[in-house]
């Protein structure tokens, strides 16, 4: 059997790791060289084996995925990371893309898709399920992070917002109502409400005060022009 690419599986669920190993056993050009159940084990095994790919649970205990992604980059281990998640947490996943993750996959995916995705990421390519609503954003951020020196810089949570959403966030921070924002932007109130809902979901917040606070914090760390109006 010719082994082309090596892989480490990092997930807190032992049964899931066993299931993944059985699935990947059928891929004759992939070899699982290690597994881990938390962040410390993950970094130890990746540093020892330097696999081509790491299949990483988004919420791996105890630090979650983001510090692991940054450590892999800082240590120049050359491992390409595929994020695995049970649910599409858009904000966390897009931040993972900004930190250098090359792929994103839901745990409910098919075995064939899993194998295809891991092979692509192991080769250093960007892969994301096109059925995910934020697939284009993930691909853009992942490509940008992996083709520049931006990995490891301070991650601005507002980077996951579109320009229109940033514009509306700016108005929210000024205390404007949805009706007033709609008039200023010449769009309908339901459209504004939809944008506000998207902003809250992406930033993992639940009210306009928290949105304003995030914007204030970003002013000290961001060069996004619209924040300086």
Tab-separated table of C-alpha atoms in Angstrom:
chain	number	residue	atom	x	y	z
A	1	UNK	CA	0.000	0.000	0.000
A	2	UNK	CA	1.442	3.337	-1.004
A	3	UNK	CA	0.969	6.002	1.675
A	4	UNK	CA	0.926	9.506	0.276
A	5	UNK	CA	-0.252	11.609	3.218
A	6	UNK	CA	-0.232	11.281	7.017
A	7	UNK	CA	-2.932	12.420	9.408
A	8	UNK	CA	-3.584	13.068	13.111
A	9	UNK	CA	-7.137	13.012	14.514
A	10	UNK	CA	-7.914	15.358	17.418
A	11	UNK	CA	-11.358	14.985	18.987
A	12	UNK	CA	-12.477	14.584	22.617
A	13	UNK	CA	-14.863	11.747	21.712
A	14	UNK	CA	-13.041	8.386	21.751
A	15	UNK	CA	-15.806	6.572	19.884
A	16	UNK	CA	-15.778	9.214	17.150
A	17	UNK	CA	-12.014	8.906	16.767
A	18	UNK	CA	-12.348	5.131	16.434
A	19	UNK	CA	-15.067	5.579	13.817
A	20	UNK	CA	-12.967	8.050	11.866
A	21	UNK	CA	-9.985	5.683	11.886
A	22	UNK	CA	-12.135	2.882	10.496
A	23	UNK	CA	-13.439	5.136	7.738
A	24	UNK	CA	-9.974	6.372	6.831
A	25	UNK	CA	-8.586	2.853	6.802
A	26	UNK	CA	-10.380	2.458	3.464
A	27	UNK	CA	-8.437	5.371	2.015
A	28	UNK	CA	-5.307	3.579	0.820
A	29	UNK	CA	-3.286	6.768	0.433
A	30	UNK	CA	-3.933	8.181	3.924
A	31	UNK	CA	-2.323	6.971	7.150
A	32	UNK	CA	-3.468	7.946	10.649
A	33	UNK	CA	-0.250	8.395	12.631
A	34	UNK	CA	-1.742	9.647	15.892
A	35	UNK	CA	-4.821	10.727	17.805
A	36	UNK	CA	-5.548	13.125	20.672
A	37	UNK	CA	-8.396	14.010	23.001
A	38	UNK	CA	-7.357	17.492	24.127
A	39	UNK	CA	-5.210	20.466	23.173
A	40	UNK	CA	-2.034	19.396	25.002
A	41	UNK	CA	-2.060	15.898	23.491
A	42	UNK	CA	-2.771	17.382	20.079
A	43	UNK	CA	0.248	19.681	20.078
A	44	UNK	CA	2.542	16.956	21.456
A	45	UNK	CA	1.527	14.435	18.787
A	46	UNK	CA	1.589	16.948	15.928
A	47	UNK	CA	5.047	18.160	16.993
A	48	UNK	CA	6.316	14.557	17.146
A	49	UNK	CA	4.803	13.242	13.919
A	50	UNK	CA	4.575	16.430	11.782
A	51	UNK	CA	1.634	15.024	9.794
A	52	UNK	CA	0.496	16.393	6.462
A	53	UNK	CA	-2.951	17.039	7.932
A	54	UNK	CA	-4.662	17.486	11.286
A	55	UNK	CA	-8.379	16.728	11.593
A	56	UNK	CA	-9.220	19.063	14.490
A	57	UNK	CA	-12.466	19.323	16.452
A	58	UNK	CA	-13.554	22.969	16.673
A	59	UNK	CA	-14.106	22.745	20.443
A	60	UNK	CA	-11.194	20.523	21.410
A	61	UNK	CA	-10.631	20.836	25.211
A	62	UNK	CA	-9.289	22.876	26.862
A	63	UNK	CA	-8.279	25.852	24.722
A	64	UNK	CA	-10.370	25.026	21.641
A	65	UNK	CA	-8.954	25.031	18.121
A	66	UNK	CA	-7.643	28.570	17.645
A	67	UNK	CA	-4.511	28.426	19.860
A	68	UNK	CA	-3.559	25.107	18.255
A	69	UNK	CA	-3.771	26.637	14.782
A	70	UNK	CA	-1.597	29.549	15.813
A	71	UNK	CA	0.943	27.256	17.524
A	72	UNK	CA	1.245	25.087	14.409
A	73	UNK	CA	2.045	28.193	12.393
A	74	UNK	CA	4.456	29.646	14.942
A	75	UNK	CA	6.372	26.352	15.200
A	76	UNK	CA	6.421	25.987	11.389
A	77	UNK	CA	5.280	22.369	11.554
A	78	UNK	CA	3.919	22.373	8.013
A	79	UNK	CA	0.671	20.640	9.028
A	80	UNK	CA	-2.496	21.578	7.154
A	81	UNK	CA	-5.584	21.776	9.377
A	82	UNK	CA	-9.128	20.610	8.641
A	83	UNK	CA	-11.681	21.843	11.184
A	84	UNK	CA	-14.353	19.353	12.194
A	85	UNK	CA	-17.539	20.491	13.928
A	86	UNK	CA	-20.937	19.139	14.914
A	87	UNK	CA	-22.606	22.458	14.129
A	88	UNK	CA	-21.793	25.458	11.888
A	89	UNK	CA	-20.620	28.096	14.392
A	90	UNK	CA	-19.928	30.738	11.772
A	91	UNK	CA	-17.909	33.153	13.903
A	92	UNK	CA	-15.568	30.501	15.355
A	93	UNK	CA	-15.099	28.750	12.029
A	94	UNK	CA	-14.284	31.925	10.103
A	95	UNK	CA	-11.806	32.911	12.808
A	96	UNK	CA	-10.227	29.466	12.396
A	97	UNK	CA	-9.854	30.221	8.678
A	98	UNK	CA	-8.127	33.502	9.541
A	99	UNK	CA	-5.774	31.569	11.833
A	100	UNK	CA	-4.729	29.270	8.992
A	101	UNK	CA	-7.246	26.410	8.814
A	102	UNK	CA	-7.504	25.175	5.223
A	103	UNK	CA	-10.771	23.249	5.470
A	104	UNK	CA	-14.044	22.939	7.330
A	105	UNK	CA	-16.276	19.898	7.579
A	106	UNK	CA	-19.463	19.031	9.471
A	107	UNK	CA	-19.397	15.776	11.442
A	108	UNK	CA	-22.614	14.719	9.715
A	109	UNK	CA	-20.869	14.488	6.335
A	110	UNK	CA	-20.552	11.282	4.322
A	111	UNK	CA	-17.490	9.026	4.493
A	112	UNK	CA	-16.662	9.711	0.836
A	113	UNK	CA	-16.757	13.465	1.365
A	114	UNK	CA	-14.628	13.159	4.507
A	115	UNK	CA	-11.913	11.274	2.650
A	116	UNK	CA	-11.986	13.655	-0.308
A	117	UNK	CA	-11.784	16.712	1.955
A	118	UNK	CA	-8.866	15.395	4.013
A	119	UNK	CA	-6.905	14.498	0.893
A	120	UNK	CA	-7.384	17.993	-0.520
A	121	UNK	CA	-6.339	19.713	2.708
A	122	UNK	CA	-3.384	17.339	3.191
A	123	UNK	CA	-2.136	18.489	-0.235
A	124	UNK	CA	-2.293	22.092	0.941
A	125	UNK	CA	-5.504	23.039	-0.852
A	126	UNK	CA	-8.507	24.946	0.510
A	127	UNK	CA	-11.631	22.845	0.988
A	128	UNK	CA	-15.068	23.750	2.356
A	129	UNK	CA	-18.507	22.210	1.909
A	130	UNK	CA	-20.231	24.398	-0.682
A	131	UNK	CA	-23.583	23.805	1.040
A	132	UNK	CA	-22.414	25.824	4.037
A	133	UNK	CA	-23.807	29.348	3.823
A	134	UNK	CA	-20.469	31.007	4.594
A	135	UNK	CA	-18.365	28.771	2.320
A	136	UNK	CA	-17.152	31.669	0.169
A	137	UNK	CA	-16.107	33.698	3.220
A	138	UNK	CA	-14.203	30.725	4.638
A	139	UNK	CA	-12.405	30.086	1.356
A	140	UNK	CA	-11.449	33.762	0.992
A	141	UNK	CA	-10.130	34.090	4.560
A	142	UNK	CA	-8.289	30.755	4.426
A	143	UNK	CA	-6.633	31.629	1.126
A	144	UNK	CA	-5.637	35.061	2.394
A	145	UNK	CA	-4.191	33.660	5.636
A	146	UNK	CA	-2.238	30.899	3.936
A	147	UNK	CA	-0.807	33.069	1.172
A	148	UNK	CA	0.509	35.887	3.352
A	149	UNK	CA	2.058	36.652	6.714
A	150	UNK	CA	-1.313	37.403	8.317
A	151	UNK	CA	-1.516	34.157	10.313
A	152	UNK	CA	-0.923	34.848	13.970
A	153	UNK	CA	-1.872	38.495	13.915
A	154	UNK	CA	-4.518	39.596	16.397
A	155	UNK	CA	-7.850	38.374	15.079
A	156	UNK	CA	-10.447	41.103	14.721
A	157	UNK	CA	-13.916	39.578	15.235
A	158	UNK	CA	-15.400	42.198	12.927
A	159	UNK	CA	-13.502	40.709	9.986
A	160	UNK	CA	-16.283	38.134	9.606
A	161	UNK	CA	-18.777	40.885	8.721
A	162	UNK	CA	-19.580	42.093	5.223
A	163	UNK	CA	-19.101	45.772	4.392
A	164	UNK	CA	-22.858	46.379	4.595
A	165	UNK	CA	-22.966	44.688	7.995
A	166	UNK	CA	-20.065	46.852	9.185
A	167	UNK	CA	-21.941	49.913	7.981
A	168	UNK	CA	-25.053	48.913	9.918
A	169	UNK	CA	-22.955	48.058	12.988
A	170	UNK	CA	-21.547	51.597	12.860
A	171	UNK	CA	-25.081	53.016	12.935
A	172	UNK	CA	-26.097	50.672	15.755
A	173	UNK	CA	-23.173	51.946	17.825
A	174	UNK	CA	-24.447	55.488	17.299
A	175	UNK	CA	-27.781	54.454	18.789
A	176	UNK	CA	-29.831	54.617	15.586
A	177	UNK	CA	-33.028	52.592	15.345
A	178	UNK	CA	-33.729	50.111	12.556
A	179	UNK	CA	-36.189	52.581	11.008
A	180	UNK	CA	-33.577	55.353	10.918
A	181	UNK	CA	-30.897	53.028	9.520
A	182	UNK	CA	-33.281	51.891	6.795
A	183	UNK	CA	-33.938	55.493	5.747
A	184	UNK	CA	-30.234	56.386	5.711
A	185	UNK	CA	-29.323	53.359	3.587
A	186	UNK	CA	-32.449	53.467	1.399
A	187	UNK	CA	-33.356	49.873	2.249
A	188	UNK	CA	-36.368	48.310	3.949
A	189	UNK	CA	-36.718	47.843	7.708
A	190	UNK	CA	-37.001	44.032	7.331
A	191	UNK	CA	-33.711	44.080	5.429
A	192	UNK	CA	-32.063	46.008	8.259
A	193	UNK	CA	-33.487	43.559	10.794
A	194	UNK	CA	-32.069	40.646	8.782
A	195	UNK	CA	-28.627	42.287	8.703
A	196	UNK	CA	-28.765	42.954	12.449
A	197	UNK	CA	-29.657	39.312	13.063
A	198	UNK	CA	-26.691	38.195	10.929
A	199	UNK	CA	-24.369	40.563	12.797
A	200	UNK	CA	-25.454	39.208	16.180
A	201	UNK	CA	-25.029	35.605	15.031
A	202	UNK	CA	-21.603	36.147	13.487
A	203	UNK	CA	-20.293	38.044	16.530
A	204	UNK	CA	-21.942	35.659	19.010
A	205	UNK	CA	-23.764	38.483	20.805
A	206	UNK	CA	-27.410	39.083	21.676
A	207	UNK	CA	-27.968	42.829	21.963
A	208	UNK	CA	-27.038	46.210	20.501
A	209	UNK	CA	-25.024	47.308	23.539
A	210	UNK	CA	-22.599	44.411	23.121
A	211	UNK	CA	-22.357	45.234	19.434
A	212	UNK	CA	-21.393	48.812	20.245
A	213	UNK	CA	-18.770	47.645	22.749
A	214	UNK	CA	-17.178	45.340	20.167
A	215	UNK	CA	-17.002	48.211	17.721
A	216	UNK	CA	-15.339	50.454	20.310
A	217	UNK	CA	-12.727	47.779	21.024
A	218	UNK	CA	-12.073	47.302	17.306
A	219	UNK	CA	-11.277	51.016	16.872
A	220	UNK	CA	-8.046	50.459	18.778
A	221	UNK	CA	-6.944	47.460	16.698
A	222	UNK	CA	-8.418	47.832	13.226
A	223	UNK	CA	-7.718	49.745	10.038
A	224	UNK	CA	-11.212	49.188	8.642
A	225	UNK	CA	-12.088	52.595	7.257
A	226	UNK	CA	-15.766	52.514	8.047
A	227	UNK	CA	-14.995	52.238	11.756
A	228	UNK	CA	-13.388	55.669	11.692
A	229	UNK	CA	-16.310	57.651	10.366
